[in-house]
XYZ file of C-alpha atoms in Angstrom:
568
model
C 192.876 43.263 116.436
C 194.762 40.807 114.234
C 196.094 37.610 115.917
C 197.165 35.897 112.744
C 200.672 34.524 112.675
C 200.840 33.870 116.428
C 201.144 30.144 115.951
C 198.199 29.238 118.252
C 197.950 25.478 118.715
C 195.231 23.333 120.193
C 197.600 21.597 122.662
C 200.699 23.109 124.200
C 202.862 22.258 127.202
C 202.232 24.247 130.415
C 205.418 26.335 129.878
C 204.481 27.055 126.256
C 200.971 28.078 127.353
C 202.313 30.539 129.892
C 204.655 32.124 127.315
C 201.854 32.346 124.801
C 199.484 34.066 127.244
C 202.228 36.506 128.258
C 202.753 37.390 124.603
C 199.022 37.935 124.130
C 198.955 40.259 127.093
C 201.852 42.319 125.711
C 200.166 42.622 122.298
C 196.915 43.661 123.971
C 198.745 46.345 125.984
C 200.448 47.771 122.871
C 197.136 47.824 121.041
C 195.527 49.774 123.886
C 198.310 52.378 123.740
C 197.854 52.761 119.984
C 194.119 53.275 120.361
C 194.759 55.897 123.001
C 197.117 57.880 120.725
C 194.559 57.865 117.895
C 191.984 59.498 120.129
C 194.241 62.100 121.822
C 192.793 64.922 119.797
C 189.325 64.682 121.320
C 188.685 64.625 125.103
C 185.405 62.843 124.515
C 186.975 60.357 122.173
C 189.462 59.277 124.925
C 186.614 57.740 126.844
C 185.167 55.982 123.829
C 187.581 53.032 123.966
C 185.624 49.975 122.864
C 185.009 48.434 126.276
C 182.943 45.590 124.781
C 185.926 44.456 122.711
C 188.128 44.580 125.837
C 185.627 42.454 127.772
C 185.531 39.894 124.963
C 189.292 39.708 124.925
C 189.554 39.228 128.706
C 186.941 36.463 128.518
C 189.008 34.842 125.782
C 192.108 34.914 127.999
C 190.177 33.379 130.894
C 189.014 30.522 128.706
C 192.573 29.866 127.651
C 193.719 29.788 131.275
C 190.946 27.351 132.243
C 191.642 24.983 129.388
C 195.422 24.899 129.795
C 197.222 22.505 132.191
C 198.334 18.928 132.572
C 196.383 16.199 130.931
C 195.056 13.669 133.565
C 197.337 10.690 133.756
C 196.064 7.144 134.182
C 197.191 5.512 137.500
C 200.055 3.146 136.967
C 199.811 -0.490 137.920
C 201.959 -1.196 141.027
C 205.154 -3.153 140.747
C 204.710 -6.937 141.024
C 201.086 -6.530 139.935
C 199.311 -7.122 136.641
C 196.390 -4.835 135.884
C 193.579 -4.737 133.387
C 190.659 -2.342 133.249
C 188.768 -4.008 136.125
C 191.235 -6.455 137.674
C 194.571 -6.449 139.465
C 196.684 -9.482 140.399
C 199.709 -9.066 142.682
C 202.285 -11.831 143.189
C 205.111 -11.912 145.756
C 204.173 -8.437 146.993
C 206.073 -7.295 150.094
C 203.222 -5.046 151.180
C 199.734 -4.090 150.095
C 200.199 -1.357 147.455
C 198.439 1.972 147.786
C 198.580 2.822 144.081
C 196.142 0.243 142.755
C 193.830 1.863 140.169
C 190.799 3.021 142.165
C 188.265 1.664 139.672
C 189.305 -1.988 139.832
C 186.591 -4.284 141.109
C 188.733 -7.404 141.596
C 192.040 -7.535 143.503
C 194.034 -10.697 144.192
C 197.178 -11.431 146.206
C 199.121 -14.654 145.689
C 202.248 -15.838 147.539
C 202.729 -12.429 149.155
C 205.553 -11.637 151.557
C 203.714 -9.431 154.047
C 202.721 -10.875 157.447
C 199.882 -8.500 158.343
C 196.961 -6.758 156.689
C 197.014 -3.277 158.184
C 194.114 -1.036 159.122
C 192.544 0.824 156.190
C 194.569 -1.043 153.583
C 191.860 -0.650 150.916
C 190.500 2.840 151.511
C 191.776 3.921 148.052
C 189.934 1.124 146.244
C 186.317 1.617 147.348
C 184.884 -0.068 144.224
C 186.214 -3.517 145.071
C 183.710 -6.344 144.719
C 186.121 -9.271 144.910
C 189.150 -9.462 147.223
C 191.209 -12.625 147.305
C 194.193 -13.607 149.441
C 195.326 -17.059 148.396
C 198.363 -19.023 149.647
C 199.980 -16.106 151.434
C 202.019 -16.061 154.644
C 200.280 -13.420 156.757
C 198.905 -14.384 160.180
C 197.531 -11.083 161.500
C 194.616 -8.969 160.301
C 193.979 -5.588 161.913
C 190.526 -4.759 163.254
C 189.619 -2.292 160.492
C 191.615 -3.869 157.678
C 188.616 -3.979 155.310
C 187.006 -0.693 156.248
C 185.655 1.367 153.350
C 184.545 -1.518 151.113
C 180.753 -1.181 150.970
C 180.514 -3.025 147.633
C 182.654 -6.035 148.520
C 180.776 -9.250 147.732
C 183.431 -11.963 147.781
C 186.258 -12.231 150.311
C 188.739 -15.101 150.300
C 191.272 -15.566 153.091
C 191.867 -19.197 152.211
C 195.148 -21.062 152.713
C 196.990 -18.560 154.859
C 198.516 -18.755 158.345
C 195.543 -17.424 160.282
C 194.795 -18.803 163.740
C 192.219 -16.205 164.743
C 190.253 -13.294 163.304
C 189.471 -9.869 164.784
C 185.940 -9.484 166.057
C 184.943 -6.625 163.721
C 186.612 -7.929 160.562
C 183.313 -8.012 158.639
C 181.952 -4.745 160.033
C 180.714 -2.443 157.260
C 180.857 -5.151 154.582
C 177.136 -4.864 153.942
C 177.245 -6.404 150.471
C 179.194 -9.516 151.469
C 177.702 -12.716 150.033
C 180.618 -15.188 150.023
C 183.482 -15.779 152.469
C 186.199 -18.418 152.106
C 188.255 -19.131 155.252
C 189.421 -22.651 154.413
C 192.980 -23.842 154.855
C 193.769 -21.924 158.060
C 194.767 -23.398 161.434
C 192.105 -21.792 163.608
C 192.497 -21.830 167.368
C 188.940 -22.206 168.657
C 189.341 -20.264 171.898
C 187.511 -17.278 173.372
C 188.910 -14.925 170.746
C 187.014 -16.881 168.103
C 183.751 -17.203 170.026
C 182.317 -14.277 168.046
C 182.870 -16.186 164.765
C 180.726 -19.071 166.013
C 177.944 -16.612 166.805
C 178.411 -14.773 163.483
C 178.137 -17.991 161.475
C 174.705 -18.566 163.006
C 173.402 -15.152 161.986
C 175.099 -14.178 158.710
C 173.367 -14.458 155.327
C 176.708 -14.854 153.550
C 177.773 -18.239 152.213
C 180.781 -19.482 154.196
C 182.754 -22.536 153.162
C 183.161 -25.173 155.920
C 186.063 -24.500 158.293
C 187.587 -26.552 161.117
C 189.361 -26.089 164.445
C 193.020 -26.978 164.726
C 193.278 -26.190 168.459
C 192.647 -26.807 171.309
C 193.158 -30.594 171.109
C 189.617 -31.385 172.277
C 188.215 -29.457 169.300
C 190.767 -30.560 166.664
C 189.163 -31.219 163.247
C 185.785 -30.211 164.575
C 183.597 -28.014 162.383
C 183.512 -24.505 163.774
C 179.882 -24.236 162.709
C 179.060 -27.155 165.031
C 180.239 -25.246 168.112
C 177.965 -23.069 170.231
C 178.544 -20.190 172.648
C 178.161 -22.633 175.547
C 181.323 -24.440 174.428
C 183.405 -21.398 175.381
C 184.208 -20.546 179.009
C 185.366 -16.987 178.476
C 184.469 -15.266 181.737
C 187.313 -15.063 184.236
C 187.600 -13.223 187.515
C 190.363 -11.923 189.736
C 190.906 -9.923 192.880
C 192.719 -6.685 192.007
C 194.332 -4.494 194.671
C 192.133 -1.441 195.196
C 192.911 0.357 198.462
C 195.368 0.059 201.333
C 194.369 1.012 204.877
C 197.250 2.188 207.106
C 196.618 -0.059 210.106
C 196.612 -3.647 211.317
C 193.386 -5.495 211.957
C 191.794 -8.723 213.149
C 188.096 -9.077 212.416
C 186.192 -7.287 209.649
C 182.407 -7.236 209.339
C 179.911 -5.541 207.050
C 176.351 -4.439 207.801
C 173.472 -2.402 206.418
C 172.115 0.450 208.508
C 169.631 3.140 207.447
C 169.850 1.868 203.833
C 173.613 2.358 203.694
C 176.390 -0.204 203.731
C 179.163 0.023 206.340
C 182.304 -1.851 207.304
C 183.640 -2.195 210.843
C 187.243 -3.227 211.520
C 188.727 -4.349 214.847
C 192.181 -2.869 215.493
C 193.932 -4.829 218.254
C 196.860 -2.488 218.881
C 194.971 0.810 218.924
C 191.978 -0.835 220.616
C 189.508 0.751 218.211
C 186.512 -0.307 216.186
C 186.888 1.700 212.978
C 183.719 2.226 210.927
C 184.023 2.916 207.201
C 181.494 4.152 204.670
C 181.591 4.284 200.894
C 182.435 7.627 199.301
C 180.229 7.723 196.194
C 182.215 10.611 194.689
C 185.793 9.491 195.305
C 184.871 5.812 194.920
C 186.824 4.809 198.018
C 186.107 3.848 201.616
C 186.443 6.622 204.187
C 186.199 6.883 207.978
C 182.704 7.185 209.388
C 183.142 6.810 213.155
C 184.984 4.766 215.779
C 184.649 3.180 219.205
C 187.746 3.409 221.376
C 188.626 0.526 223.697
C 191.530 -1.688 224.769
C 192.960 -4.689 222.900
C 189.870 -4.999 220.706
C 189.639 -8.343 218.882
C 186.069 -8.364 217.535
C 183.593 -5.599 216.635
C 180.348 -7.387 215.801
C 177.407 -5.331 214.481
C 173.808 -6.435 214.889
C 170.790 -4.452 213.649
C 167.561 -5.192 215.525
C 164.597 -3.584 213.796
C 166.090 -0.142 213.037
C 168.572 0.059 215.909
C 172.284 -0.636 215.462
C 174.194 -2.384 218.258
C 177.884 -3.275 218.313
C 179.362 -6.011 220.509
C 182.958 -5.066 221.274
C 185.080 -7.987 222.506
C 188.305 -7.038 224.287
C 191.149 -9.035 225.807
C 191.532 -6.566 228.665
C 189.037 -4.323 230.432
C 186.029 -6.501 229.708
C 183.724 -6.617 226.694
C 180.846 -4.224 226.081
C 177.760 -3.535 223.993
C 177.223 -0.167 222.298
C 174.274 1.283 220.451
C 174.139 3.981 217.814
C 172.434 7.147 219.079
C 170.996 8.733 215.942
C 170.231 12.020 217.723
C 173.679 12.442 219.250
C 175.206 10.841 216.124
C 177.594 8.686 218.146
C 177.964 5.295 219.818
C 176.926 4.979 223.451
C 177.868 2.079 225.746
C 174.713 0.471 227.128
C 175.922 -2.810 228.652
C 178.921 -4.728 229.987
C 179.360 -8.420 229.218
C 179.922 -10.486 232.367
C 183.654 -10.840 232.851
C 183.413 -14.059 234.860
C 182.255 -15.946 231.772
C 183.924 -14.015 228.969
C 187.586 -13.669 229.924
C 189.377 -14.042 226.595
C 186.925 -13.670 223.698
C 188.122 -14.862 220.324
C 185.074 -14.900 218.029
C 181.433 -13.743 217.959
C 178.516 -14.988 215.850
C 175.078 -13.367 215.602
C 171.956 -15.232 214.488
C 168.180 -15.244 214.623
C 166.011 -18.216 215.660
C 162.212 -18.052 215.699
C 162.252 -14.234 215.532
C 164.613 -13.982 218.519
C 168.062 -12.442 218.205
C 171.130 -14.124 219.753
C 174.875 -13.826 219.765
C 177.460 -16.297 220.991
C 180.987 -15.535 222.187
C 183.726 -18.146 221.826
C 186.019 -17.813 224.854
C 189.576 -19.109 224.559
C 190.638 -18.787 228.207
C 191.156 -21.760 230.495
C 188.512 -20.561 232.952
C 186.029 -18.977 230.567
C 182.736 -20.193 229.128
C 181.579 -20.005 225.525
C 178.212 -18.335 226.088
C 175.020 -17.629 224.143
C 173.270 -14.292 224.786
C 169.672 -13.432 223.903
C 168.014 -10.075 223.208
C 165.161 -9.341 225.650
C 163.967 -6.031 224.236
C 166.188 -3.843 226.361
C 169.528 -5.601 226.254
C 171.264 -8.961 225.969
C 171.313 -11.439 228.812
C 173.126 -14.729 229.281
C 170.976 -17.478 227.779
C 173.225 -20.571 227.822
C 176.806 -21.517 228.600
C 177.889 -24.277 226.259
C 181.013 -25.672 227.947
C 184.062 -24.611 229.872
C 187.782 -25.382 230.021
C 188.060 -26.025 226.299
C 189.666 -22.810 225.046
C 187.329 -22.294 222.104
C 188.879 -20.311 219.280
C 185.928 -20.074 216.884
C 182.150 -20.500 216.699
C 180.092 -20.969 213.535
C 176.306 -20.808 213.166
C 174.727 -22.878 210.369
C 171.537 -24.750 209.519
C 171.621 -28.413 208.489
C 169.124 -31.259 208.165
C 169.765 -34.447 210.098
C 167.941 -36.515 207.466
C 166.764 -35.752 203.922
C 163.177 -35.871 205.161
C 163.618 -33.376 207.998
C 163.822 -29.606 207.836
C 167.053 -27.770 208.472
C 167.662 -26.873 212.099
C 170.086 -24.413 213.728
C 173.512 -25.755 214.727
C 176.686 -24.382 216.269
C 180.170 -25.742 215.628
C 182.796 -24.877 218.245
C 186.481 -25.137 217.364
C 189.024 -25.634 220.109
C 192.749 -26.143 220.501
C 192.097 -28.897 223.048
C 189.537 -31.109 221.268
C 187.927 -31.917 217.951
C 185.242 -29.508 216.660
C 181.982 -30.036 218.542
C 178.558 -29.805 216.864
C 175.589 -28.503 218.872
C 171.981 -28.779 217.688
C 169.111 -26.464 218.634
C 166.389 -28.096 220.690
C 163.115 -26.520 219.715
C 161.312 -27.528 222.898
C 163.930 -26.398 225.424
C 165.158 -23.462 223.298
C 168.732 -24.561 224.024
C 171.645 -26.043 222.117
C 172.430 -29.644 222.975
C 175.715 -31.463 222.446
C 175.377 -33.958 219.622
C 178.688 -35.084 218.175
C 182.132 -34.010 217.075
C 184.006 -34.083 213.769
C 186.311 -37.119 213.901
C 190.002 -37.133 213.016
C 190.252 -33.356 213.007
C 192.276 -32.289 216.012
C 193.764 -28.816 216.378
C 191.190 -27.111 214.189
C 191.427 -23.357 214.695
C 188.205 -22.365 212.906
C 185.259 -23.789 210.957
C 183.309 -21.782 208.344
C 180.466 -23.079 206.193
C 179.092 -22.520 202.698
C 176.405 -24.074 200.498
C 176.467 -25.281 196.883
C 173.147 -26.306 195.315
C 171.617 -26.743 198.741
C 174.432 -28.970 200.008
C 176.249 -27.817 203.156
C 180.058 -27.774 203.222
C 182.560 -26.593 205.817
C 186.127 -25.296 205.601
C 188.287 -26.350 208.556
C 191.423 -24.337 209.295
C 194.497 -25.943 210.835
C 197.668 -24.120 211.805
C 199.668 -27.337 211.596
C 198.693 -30.055 209.117
C 196.263 -29.993 206.212
C 193.171 -27.841 206.203
C 190.058 -29.555 204.908
C 186.817 -29.180 202.994
C 184.035 -31.457 204.240
C 180.442 -32.085 203.214
C 177.415 -32.827 205.343
C 176.337 -36.378 204.591
C 173.081 -36.458 206.556
C 174.435 -37.667 209.877
C 178.037 -36.464 209.826
C 180.579 -34.505 207.804
C 182.645 -36.466 205.280
C 185.938 -35.570 203.626
C 185.899 -33.841 200.246
C 189.302 -32.237 199.841
C 192.553 -31.517 201.669
C 194.482 -28.266 201.306
C 198.177 -28.186 202.276
C 198.525 -25.466 204.860
C 201.161 -24.235 207.246
C 200.610 -21.397 209.636
C 196.969 -20.970 208.587
C 194.521 -19.242 210.905
C 191.763 -18.507 208.386
C 190.147 -20.634 205.658
C 187.213 -18.482 204.619
C 184.589 -19.491 202.055
C 182.687 -16.648 200.446
C 180.310 -16.235 197.548
C 180.387 -13.308 195.115
C 177.507 -13.384 192.647
C 177.643 -16.893 191.172
C 181.263 -17.498 192.106
C 182.136 -19.595 195.135
C 185.595 -19.028 196.584
C 187.595 -20.276 199.532
C 190.582 -18.259 200.743
C 193.309 -19.981 202.760
C 195.590 -17.552 204.587
C 199.048 -18.284 205.929
C 201.521 -16.582 208.249
C 204.458 -18.042 206.312
C 203.543 -17.957 202.633
C 201.161 -16.455 200.083
C 197.425 -16.538 200.631
C 195.817 -19.058 198.287
C 192.486 -18.246 196.632
C 190.489 -21.249 195.405
C 187.557 -21.263 193.005
C 184.830 -23.905 193.109
C 184.803 -26.232 190.087
C 181.204 -27.374 189.642
C 182.124 -30.365 187.459
C 184.737 -31.702 189.871
C 182.755 -30.599 192.943
C 186.040 -29.373 194.402
C 188.064 -26.209 194.771
C 190.841 -25.464 192.282
C 193.690 -23.011 192.694
C 192.758 -19.635 191.358
C 195.008 -16.817 192.567
C 197.700 -15.901 195.084
C 197.579 -12.806 197.302
C 200.431 -11.329 199.312
C 199.019 -10.554 202.776
C 200.992 -10.517 206.006
C 199.467 -12.727 208.706
C 195.857 -12.624 207.463
C 193.125 -13.211 210.028
C 189.857 -12.690 208.150
C 188.425 -12.205 204.660
C 185.126 -10.380 204.186
C 183.003 -9.775 201.108
C 181.491 -6.274 200.859
C 178.973 -5.433 198.105
C 178.258 -1.763 197.332
C 176.632 -0.263 194.238
C 177.155 -3.365 192.095
C 180.814 -3.373 193.118
C 182.235 -6.301 195.038
C 185.176 -5.885 197.393
C 187.297 -8.258 199.412
C 188.585 -6.937 202.741
C 191.671 -8.763 203.999
C 192.720 -8.129 207.595
C 196.374 -8.354 208.589
C 197.754 -8.864 212.083
C 201.268 -7.758 211.135
C 200.783 -5.538 208.110
C 198.270 -3.148 206.599
C 194.647 -3.953 205.877
C 194.046 -4.478 202.164
C 190.984 -4.015 199.976
C 190.632 -5.849 196.679
C 188.107 -5.361 193.892
C 186.446 -8.414 192.384
C 186.960 -7.984 188.635
C 185.089 -9.911 185.941
C 186.796 -10.114 182.538
C 185.208 -11.388 179.316
C 188.009 -12.875 177.205
C 185.772 -12.946 174.141
C 185.178 -9.180 174.191
């Protein structure tokens, strides 16, 4: 076959190549027809078409098809950039260009107009070894802005408007040897705590940088800071569950290796027992004790037996025990009505391996009375005083002198006198009247807490200021006053290493205070909206911490204690 005169050229445009190949195909077809006519005379000769020549020709066409097409074009340098073989310099760029030649190893931005370096901005330039941002105006860098740069050795973010840096900014930059962060106004807060830790561990050379804020760290070298200089753990009480009933007292107890909560409902007269639902992650009903005008449901576990002291305003008060075989509560004892006429509070405690409980009676003719367990039931052990209308009783242990051991004490609060302190007499096995707390009339309740072995008390007043006082060895001394109006509960409670005090009010928001160890005082921490709160109880289950808030006029609320790391 003769292809001379076809004008075959080494390089043709794509359209010319297609026309040329079409022409070759037409010539090849005509040639095949001519060969066929030549061999028409012989049936055997019709099958003797030179197949090898056809195969060679088809191979030739395939090679032409494979070699034809567009010539690869060299990537253009972006506008506002100057490019050489290995380098690119961009000035006054409005954004980070995506069309930078992929083989450049050095890329610089000067006086750029963009305000943020976006995620994955350099995925198309994986060969970068030097990346410089000098005298630009951006103040935000996305978390994965420099992802996909395994060969980057030098990174300069000097003289920009940066105040902080994302925690994972250097993640994946395994070849990094030099970092320049000078000339930025860094805010040395919790968001930058990671940088302090990174500077201590990185092998890269980092030019010296300084804090601009907060004022106490201004002009201080960031490298001189340590993790201890950052207080980044905060807590809060977050609403978790709402119970559809009013309540007065709330207590928690452990029984048969499970944690329970018991709530006194004054209007339905019930003690409602709750257990934790491990699947639904909520509290659910477990059982109840039905009574009349119930004000306190106090659990006490002696050895493996659960007892519940149910204090009622009407119909007398009673003691129940949990029958594990019948799987219900059974009343086993009545509390003498001549002494306990109007119970208001109950405390349980153990002295010298003997179990006791004391009932604060707020009636004019009643007696605040201590009861002792005798193996079969509780019997009256001691009546403390009468005619004083006691509203609260608190059990605590304090030392009279630094040289003496702590001994059991009771503090009785009353609407008719100052709080009275009773001390346990080891020889007589009775509480004896010692002293009162001066200048604290009309105290509704006293609750205690300890900080580093020191004993403090929170005193609740409905009218006037509530107080925090500290045991000074022979008496309680003032530490702090809390403005309060309509307060009937000032409850200290400890959750892990956090010491709180919660001051409720019938007329305003509940104030949550957190203990400041440096000031040795409480500071305002959070406000909670609770109608007429009467008690606050900490419940710990499965590493979760809950705050139960009773409400005399609204619904009982459950909060979750949440710990947040601001440096995360």
